[in-house]
CSV table of C-alpha atoms and ligand atoms in Angstrom, one decimal:
chain,number,residue,atom,x,y,z
A,22,MET,CA,0.0,0.0,0.0
A,23,THR,CA,1.1,3.6,-0.5
A,24,GLU,CA,-0.1,6.8,1.1
A,25,HIS,CA,-0.2,8.2,-2.5
A,26,VAL,CA,-3.6,6.5,-3.1
A,27,GLN,CA,-6.4,6.9,-0.6
A,28,VAL,CA,-9.3,4.4,-0.7
A,29,GLU,CA,-12.4,5.1,1.2
A,30,ASP,CA,-15.8,3.5,1.1
A,31,GLN,CA,-18.6,6.1,1.5
A,32,GLY,CA,-21.6,3.9,1.8
A,33,ALA,CA,-21.7,1.8,-1.3
A,34,VAL,CA,-19.4,4.1,-3.2
A,35,ARG,CA,-15.7,3.3,-3.2
A,36,VAL,CA,-13.6,6.5,-3.7
A,37,ILE,CA,-10.1,5.9,-5.1
A,38,ARG,CA,-8.2,9.2,-4.8
A,39,PHE,CA,-4.7,9.9,-6.2
A,40,ASN,CA,-2.9,11.7,-3.4
A,41,ARG,CA,0.6,12.9,-4.5
A,42,PRO,CA,-0.1,16.6,-4.9
A,43,GLU,CA,3.6,17.7,-4.6
A,44,LYS,CA,4.1,15.9,-8.0
A,45,LYS,CA,0.8,16.9,-9.5
A,46,ASN,CA,-0.4,13.3,-8.9
A,47,ALA,CA,2.1,11.8,-11.3
A,48,LEU,CA,1.3,8.0,-11.1
A,49,THR,CA,4.0,5.6,-9.8
A,50,ARG,CA,4.0,1.8,-9.9
A,51,ALA,CA,2.9,1.7,-6.3
A,52,MET,CA,0.0,4.0,-7.0
A,53,TYR,CA,-1.2,1.9,-10.0
A,54,ALA,CA,-0.8,-1.3,-7.8
A,55,ALA,CA,-2.9,0.3,-5.0
A,56,ALA,CA,-5.6,1.5,-7.4
A,57,ALA,CA,-5.8,-1.9,-9.2
A,58,GLU,CA,-6.2,-3.6,-5.9
A,59,ALA,CA,-9.0,-1.2,-4.8
A,60,LEU,CA,-10.8,-1.8,-8.1
A,61,ASN,CA,-10.4,-5.6,-8.0
A,62,ASP,CA,-11.4,-5.9,-4.3
A,63,GLY,CA,-14.3,-3.6,-4.8
A,64,GLY,CA,-15.4,-5.7,-7.8
A,65,ALA,CA,-15.6,-8.8,-5.5
A,66,ASP,CA,-17.3,-6.9,-2.6
A,67,LYS,CA,-21.1,-7.0,-2.9
A,68,ASP,CA,-21.4,-3.9,-0.7
A,69,VAL,CA,-19.4,-1.8,-3.2
A,70,ARG,CA,-21.8,-0.7,-6.0
A,71,CYS,CA,-19.9,2.1,-7.7
A,72,PHE,CA,-16.4,3.5,-7.9
A,73,VAL,CA,-15.2,7.1,-8.1
A,74,ILE,CA,-11.7,8.0,-9.2
A,75,ALA,CA,-10.6,11.4,-8.1
A,76,GLY,CA,-7.5,13.5,-7.6
A,77,GLN,CA,-6.5,16.6,-5.7
A,78,PRO,CA,-7.5,20.2,-6.2
A,79,GLU,CA,-6.1,21.3,-9.6
A,80,ALA,CA,-4.5,17.9,-10.3
A,81,PHE,CA,-6.4,14.9,-11.3
A,82,THR,CA,-3.1,13.4,-12.6
A,83,ALA,CA,-0.1,14.6,-14.5
A,84,GLY,CA,0.1,11.2,-16.0
A,85,ASN,CA,2.6,8.4,-15.6
A,86,ASP,CA,5.6,9.4,-13.4
A,87,LEU,CA,8.3,10.1,-16.0
A,88,ASN,CA,11.1,9.0,-13.7
A,89,ASP,CA,9.3,5.7,-13.3
A,90,PHE,CA,9.1,5.4,-17.1
A,91,MET,CA,12.8,5.9,-17.4
A,92,GLN,CA,13.9,3.7,-14.4
A,93,ALA,CA,11.5,0.8,-14.9
A,94,PRO,CA,9.8,1.0,-18.3
A,95,PRO,CA,6.7,-1.2,-18.1
A,96,ARG,CA,6.5,-4.1,-20.5
A,97,ILE,CA,2.8,-4.1,-21.5
A,98,GLY,CA,1.5,-7.5,-22.5
A,99,ALA,CA,4.3,-9.4,-20.7
A,100,ASP,CA,3.4,-12.7,-18.8
A,101,GLU,CA,3.6,-10.8,-15.5
A,102,PRO,CA,1.7,-7.6,-16.2
A,103,PRO,CA,3.2,-4.4,-14.7
A,104,PRO,CA,1.1,-2.4,-12.2
A,105,VAL,CA,0.0,0.1,-14.8
A,106,GLU,CA,-1.4,-2.7,-17.0
A,107,ARG,CA,-3.0,-4.3,-14.0
A,108,PHE,CA,-4.7,-1.0,-13.1
A,109,MET,CA,-5.9,-0.4,-16.7
A,110,ARG,CA,-7.1,-4.0,-17.1
A,111,ALA,CA,-9.0,-3.7,-13.8
A,112,LEU,CA,-10.6,-0.4,-15.0
A,113,ALA,CA,-11.4,-1.6,-18.5
A,114,GLY,CA,-12.8,-4.8,-17.1
A,115,ALA,CA,-14.7,-3.3,-14.2
A,116,GLU,CA,-18.2,-4.7,-14.1
A,117,LYS,CA,-19.5,-2.0,-11.8
A,118,PRO,CA,-19.7,1.6,-12.9
A,119,VAL,CA,-16.7,3.9,-12.5
A,120,ILE,CA,-17.0,7.7,-12.5
A,121,ALA,CA,-14.1,10.1,-12.8
A,122,ALA,CA,-13.9,13.5,-11.1
A,123,VAL,CA,-11.4,15.6,-12.9
A,124,ASP,CA,-10.4,18.9,-11.2
A,125,GLY,CA,-7.4,20.5,-12.9
A,126,LEU,CA,-4.8,18.6,-14.9
A,127,ALA,CA,-5.5,15.4,-16.7
A,128,VAL,CA,-2.4,14.4,-18.7
A,129,GLY,CA,-1.6,11.2,-20.6
A,130,ILE,CA,-3.1,8.2,-18.9
A,131,GLY,CA,-5.3,10.6,-16.9
A,132,VAL,CA,-7.1,11.2,-20.2
A,133,THR,CA,-6.8,7.6,-21.4
A,134,MET,CA,-8.5,6.3,-18.2
A,135,LEU,CA,-11.5,8.5,-19.0
A,136,LEU,CA,-12.2,6.4,-22.0
A,137,HIS,CA,-12.7,3.4,-19.8
A,138,CYS,CA,-14.8,5.2,-17.2
A,139,ASP,CA,-18.6,5.1,-17.5
A,140,LEU,CA,-19.1,8.8,-16.7
A,141,GLY,CA,-16.6,11.6,-16.4
A,142,TYR,CA,-17.1,15.0,-14.8
A,143,ALA,CA,-14.7,17.9,-14.9
A,144,SER,CA,-14.3,21.2,-13.2
A,145,THR,CA,-14.2,24.5,-15.1
A,146,ARG,CA,-10.4,24.6,-14.5
A,147,ALA,CA,-9.8,21.1,-15.9
A,148,SER,CA,-7.4,20.6,-18.8
A,149,PHE,CA,-6.8,17.6,-20.9
A,150,ARG,CA,-3.7,16.6,-22.9
A,151,THR,CA,-2.3,13.4,-24.3
A,152,PRO,CA,1.4,14.3,-25.2
A,153,PHE,CA,2.4,10.8,-26.2
A,154,VAL,CA,3.6,11.8,-29.7
A,155,ASP,CA,5.4,14.8,-28.3
A,156,LEU,CA,7.2,12.4,-25.9
A,157,ALA,CA,8.0,10.1,-28.9
A,158,LEU,CA,5.6,7.5,-27.5
A,159,ALA,CA,2.4,5.9,-28.7
A,160,PRO,CA,-1.3,6.0,-27.7
A,161,GLU,CA,-2.1,3.4,-25.0
A,162,TYR,CA,-4.8,1.1,-23.7
A,163,ALA,CA,-6.9,1.2,-26.8
A,164,SER,CA,-7.2,5.0,-26.9
A,165,SER,CA,-6.3,4.9,-30.6
A,166,LEU,CA,-9.6,2.9,-31.1
A,167,LEU,CA,-11.8,4.4,-28.4
A,168,MET,CA,-11.0,8.0,-29.0
A,169,PRO,CA,-11.9,8.2,-32.7
A,170,ALA,CA,-14.9,6.0,-32.0
A,171,ARG,CA,-16.1,8.4,-29.4
A,172,MET,CA,-15.4,11.8,-30.8
A,173,GLY,CA,-14.5,11.2,-34.5
A,174,ARG,CA,-11.1,11.1,-36.1
A,175,ALA,CA,-10.6,14.8,-36.5
A,176,ALA,CA,-11.1,15.5,-32.7
A,177,ALA,CA,-9.0,12.4,-31.8
A,178,SER,CA,-6.2,13.6,-34.0
A,179,ASP,CA,-6.2,17.0,-32.3
A,180,LEU,CA,-5.5,15.2,-29.0
A,181,LEU,CA,-3.4,12.3,-30.2
A,182,LEU,CA,-1.4,13.8,-33.0
A,183,LEU,CA,-1.3,17.5,-32.3
A,184,CYS,CA,-1.2,16.9,-28.6
A,185,SER,CA,-3.4,20.0,-28.1
A,186,VAL,CA,-4.5,21.1,-24.7
A,187,TRP,CA,-8.3,21.0,-24.3
A,188,ASP,CA,-10.3,22.9,-21.7
A,189,ALA,CA,-13.4,21.5,-20.1
A,190,PRO,CA,-15.9,22.9,-22.7
A,191,ARG,CA,-13.8,21.4,-25.5
A,192,ALA,CA,-13.7,18.0,-23.8
A,193,LEU,CA,-17.5,18.2,-23.2
A,194,ARG,CA,-18.2,19.0,-26.8
A,195,SER,CA,-16.2,16.0,-28.0
A,196,GLY,CA,-17.9,13.6,-25.5
A,197,LEU,CA,-14.7,13.0,-23.5
A,198,ILE,CA,-16.6,14.0,-20.4
A,199,THR,CA,-20.2,14.0,-19.4
A,200,ASP,CA,-20.6,17.4,-17.7
A,201,VAL,CA,-18.7,20.4,-16.2
A,202,PHE,CA,-19.2,21.9,-12.8
A,203,THR,CA,-17.4,24.6,-10.7
A,204,PRO,CA,-14.4,23.3,-8.7
A,205,GLU,CA,-16.4,23.7,-5.5
A,206,ALA,CA,-19.4,21.8,-6.8
A,207,LEU,CA,-17.6,19.0,-8.7
A,208,GLU,CA,-17.2,16.3,-6.0
A,209,GLY,CA,-20.7,16.9,-4.5
A,210,GLU,CA,-22.2,16.4,-8.0
A,211,VAL,CA,-20.1,13.3,-8.7
A,212,MET,CA,-21.0,11.8,-5.3
A,213,ALA,CA,-24.7,12.4,-5.9
A,214,ARG,CA,-24.5,10.5,-9.2
A,215,ALA,CA,-22.4,7.7,-7.7
A,216,GLU,CA,-24.9,7.3,-4.8
A,217,ALA,CA,-27.8,7.3,-7.3
A,218,LEU,CA,-26.1,4.6,-9.3
A,219,ALA,CA,-25.3,2.6,-6.1
A,220,ALA,CA,-29.0,2.6,-5.2
A,221,LYS,CA,-30.1,1.1,-8.5
A,222,PRO,CA,-30.7,-2.6,-9.0
A,223,PRO,CA,-27.1,-3.9,-9.3
A,224,THR,CA,-27.6,-6.7,-11.8
A,225,ALA,CA,-29.4,-4.4,-14.2
A,226,VAL,CA,-26.7,-1.7,-13.8
A,227,ARG,CA,-24.0,-4.3,-14.6
A,228,ALA,CA,-26.0,-5.7,-17.5
A,229,ALA,CA,-26.4,-2.3,-19.1
A,230,LYS,CA,-22.7,-1.6,-18.7
A,231,ALA,CA,-21.7,-5.0,-20.1
A,232,LEU,CA,-23.9,-4.4,-23.2
A,233,MET,CA,-22.4,-0.9,-23.8
A,234,THR,CA,-18.8,-2.1,-23.4
A,235,ALA,CA,-19.2,-5.3,-25.4
A,236,GLU,CA,-17.5,-5.7,-28.8
A,237,PRO,CA,-19.6,-4.4,-31.7
A,238,GLU,CA,-21.9,-6.9,-33.4
A,239,PRO,CA,-24.6,-6.9,-36.0
A,240,VAL,CA,-27.8,-5.1,-34.9
A,241,MET,CA,-29.9,-8.3,-35.2
A,242,GLU,CA,-27.4,-10.2,-33.0
A,243,ARG,CA,-27.5,-7.4,-30.4
A,244,ILE,CA,-31.4,-7.4,-30.4
A,245,LYS,CA,-31.3,-11.1,-29.7
A,246,ARG,CA,-28.8,-10.8,-26.9
A,247,GLU,CA,-30.6,-7.9,-25.3
A,248,GLY,CA,-33.9,-9.8,-25.6
A,249,ALA,CA,-32.5,-12.9,-23.9
A,250,LEU,CA,-31.1,-10.7,-21.1
A,251,PHE,CA,-34.4,-8.7,-20.8
A,252,SER,CA,-36.4,-12.0,-20.4
A,253,ASP,CA,-34.0,-13.3,-17.8
A,254,LEU,CA,-34.2,-10.0,-15.8
A,255,LEU,CA,-38.0,-10.1,-15.9
A,256,GLN,CA,-37.7,-13.2,-13.7
A,257,SER,CA,-35.2,-11.6,-11.3
A,258,PRO,CA,-35.8,-10.7,-7.7
A,259,GLU,CA,-34.6,-7.2,-8.5
A,260,PHE,CA,-37.4,-6.7,-11.1
A,261,MET,CA,-39.9,-8.1,-8.5
A,262,GLU,CA,-38.8,-5.5,-6.0
A,263,ALA,CA,-38.9,-2.7,-8.7
A,264,ALA,CA,-42.4,-3.7,-9.8
A,265,THR,CA,-43.8,-4.3,-6.3
A,266,ALA,CA,-42.5,-1.0,-5.1
A,267,PHE,CA,-44.2,0.7,-8.0
A,268,MET,CA,-47.5,-1.1,-7.2
A,269,GLU,CA,-47.1,-0.3,-3.5
A,270,ARG,CA,-46.2,3.4,-4.3
A,271,ARG,CA,-42.9,3.2,-2.3
A,272,LYS,CA,-39.3,3.6,-3.1
A,273,PRO,CA,-37.6,0.4,-4.2
A,274,ASP,CA,-34.9,-1.0,-1.9
A,275,PHE,CA,-32.2,-2.9,-3.8
A,276,SER,CA,-29.7,-2.9,-0.9
A,277,LYS,CA,-30.1,-6.6,-0.2
A,278,PHE,CA,-29.1,-7.6,-3.8
A,279,GLY,CA,-25.4,-8.2,-4.7
B,309,COA,N1,6.3,12.6,-13.8
B,309,COA,C1,7.2,13.0,-12.8
B,309,COA,N2,7.1,14.1,-12.1
B,309,COA,C2,6.2,15.0,-12.5
B,309,COA,C3,5.3,14.7,-13.5
B,309,COA,C4,5.4,13.5,-14.2
B,309,COA,N3,4.5,13.1,-15.1
B,309,COA,N4,4.5,15.8,-13.7
B,309,COA,C5,4.9,16.7,-12.7
B,309,COA,N5,5.9,16.2,-12.0
B,309,COA,C6,6.6,16.9,-10.9
B,309,COA,C7,7.6,18.0,-11.4
B,309,COA,O1,8.8,17.4,-11.8
B,309,COA,C8,7.7,18.8,-10.2
B,309,COA,O2,8.6,18.2,-9.3
B,309,COA,P1,9.6,19.0,-8.4
B,309,COA,O3,8.8,20.0,-7.6
B,309,COA,O4,10.3,18.0,-7.6
B,309,COA,O5,10.5,19.7,-9.4
B,309,COA,C9,6.3,18.7,-9.6
B,309,COA,O6,5.7,17.6,-10.1
B,309,COA,C10,5.4,19.9,-9.9
B,309,COA,O7,5.4,20.0,-11.4
B,309,COA,P2,5.6,21.4,-12.1
B,309,COA,O8,6.1,21.1,-13.5
B,309,COA,O9,6.5,22.3,-11.3
B,309,COA,O10,4.2,22.0,-12.1
B,309,COA,P3,3.5,22.9,-13.2
B,309,COA,O11,2.1,23.3,-12.7
B,309,COA,O12,4.4,24.0,-13.6
B,309,COA,O13,3.2,22.0,-14.5
B,309,COA,C11,2.6,20.0,-15.7
B,309,COA,C12,2.4,20.8,-14.4
B,309,COA,C13,1.8,18.7,-15.4
B,309,COA,C14,2.0,20.8,-16.8
B,309,COA,C15,4.0,19.6,-15.9
B,309,COA,O14,4.6,19.2,-14.7
B,309,COA,C16,4.2,18.5,-16.9
B,309,COA,O15,4.2,18.8,-18.1
B,309,COA,N6,4.5,17.3,-16.5
B,309,COA,C17,4.7,16.2,-17.3
B,309,COA,C18,3.4,15.6,-17.9
B,309,COA,C19,3.7,14.4,-18.8
B,309,COA,O16,4.3,14.5,-19.7
B,309,COA,N7,3.1,13.3,-18.3
B,309,COA,C20,3.4,12.0,-18.9
B,309,COA,C21,2.4,11.7,-20.0
B,309,COA,S1,2.8,10.1,-20.8
């Protein structure tokens, strides 16, 4: 464990906070390892329903620690995955929803990880930059696929080729983030959404996320797959609770489901 990542469960929401403000939250191997463990453990814990990834005021993260990159360059795809790959695999494979709260700098992997979060919120003072090409490096963790798919090739090239700095309105316009708030309001707004997600029927939340993150397939195949899932869920205790609560004019309680 490292003091540079704080993990705190606030009810059913696990907050993973980068905490290395003196280095603008540049991410070290120890930090990736701690964040990967927090995601993997939370994935297996039925009381954790949603994750929030956050940073410090004015620094979400300045990206990978460049000293670490030079001293111990990670070998992505090796038999023994390095901590950064363990973290990104845990994030990309998370079955439960993950929300990012970006206040200030998001550089390099700080932007890449947004592509693997379900929702991303930024403050008005956030900035986004992927300087891989400027550093003579390459896009990472499928950002060369996910970025053009999300925002179109022109906008993706502005980030990945030109290495432009985007402000929050620009990131919002291109769909990199979901919404923008003042720095003071950001974490409250994010926690409200995380708590709302955490209170929803967990199997249905995971099912919707799994469908949205699945590999593309023909529309007719997808209709079949959704239909089979829909029929299964109609038999689920979570649906019974939702429908019964509606009939009884009360708020549904999904807290007992895992
Ligand atoms: N790796 C290692 N150290 C980093 C770092 C990184 N990615 N980003 C910032 N730091 C360190 C700085 O070296 C400095 O350390 P020092 O106080 O011991 O000298 C400290 O964090 C503060 O950074 P500083 O550059 O003084 O802050 P700034 O507000 O002027 O600029 C950045 C912030 C993020 C714009 C600038 O630090 C930067 O460009 N960092 C590199 C970002 C990067 O290329 N990331 C890798 C992407 S793959």
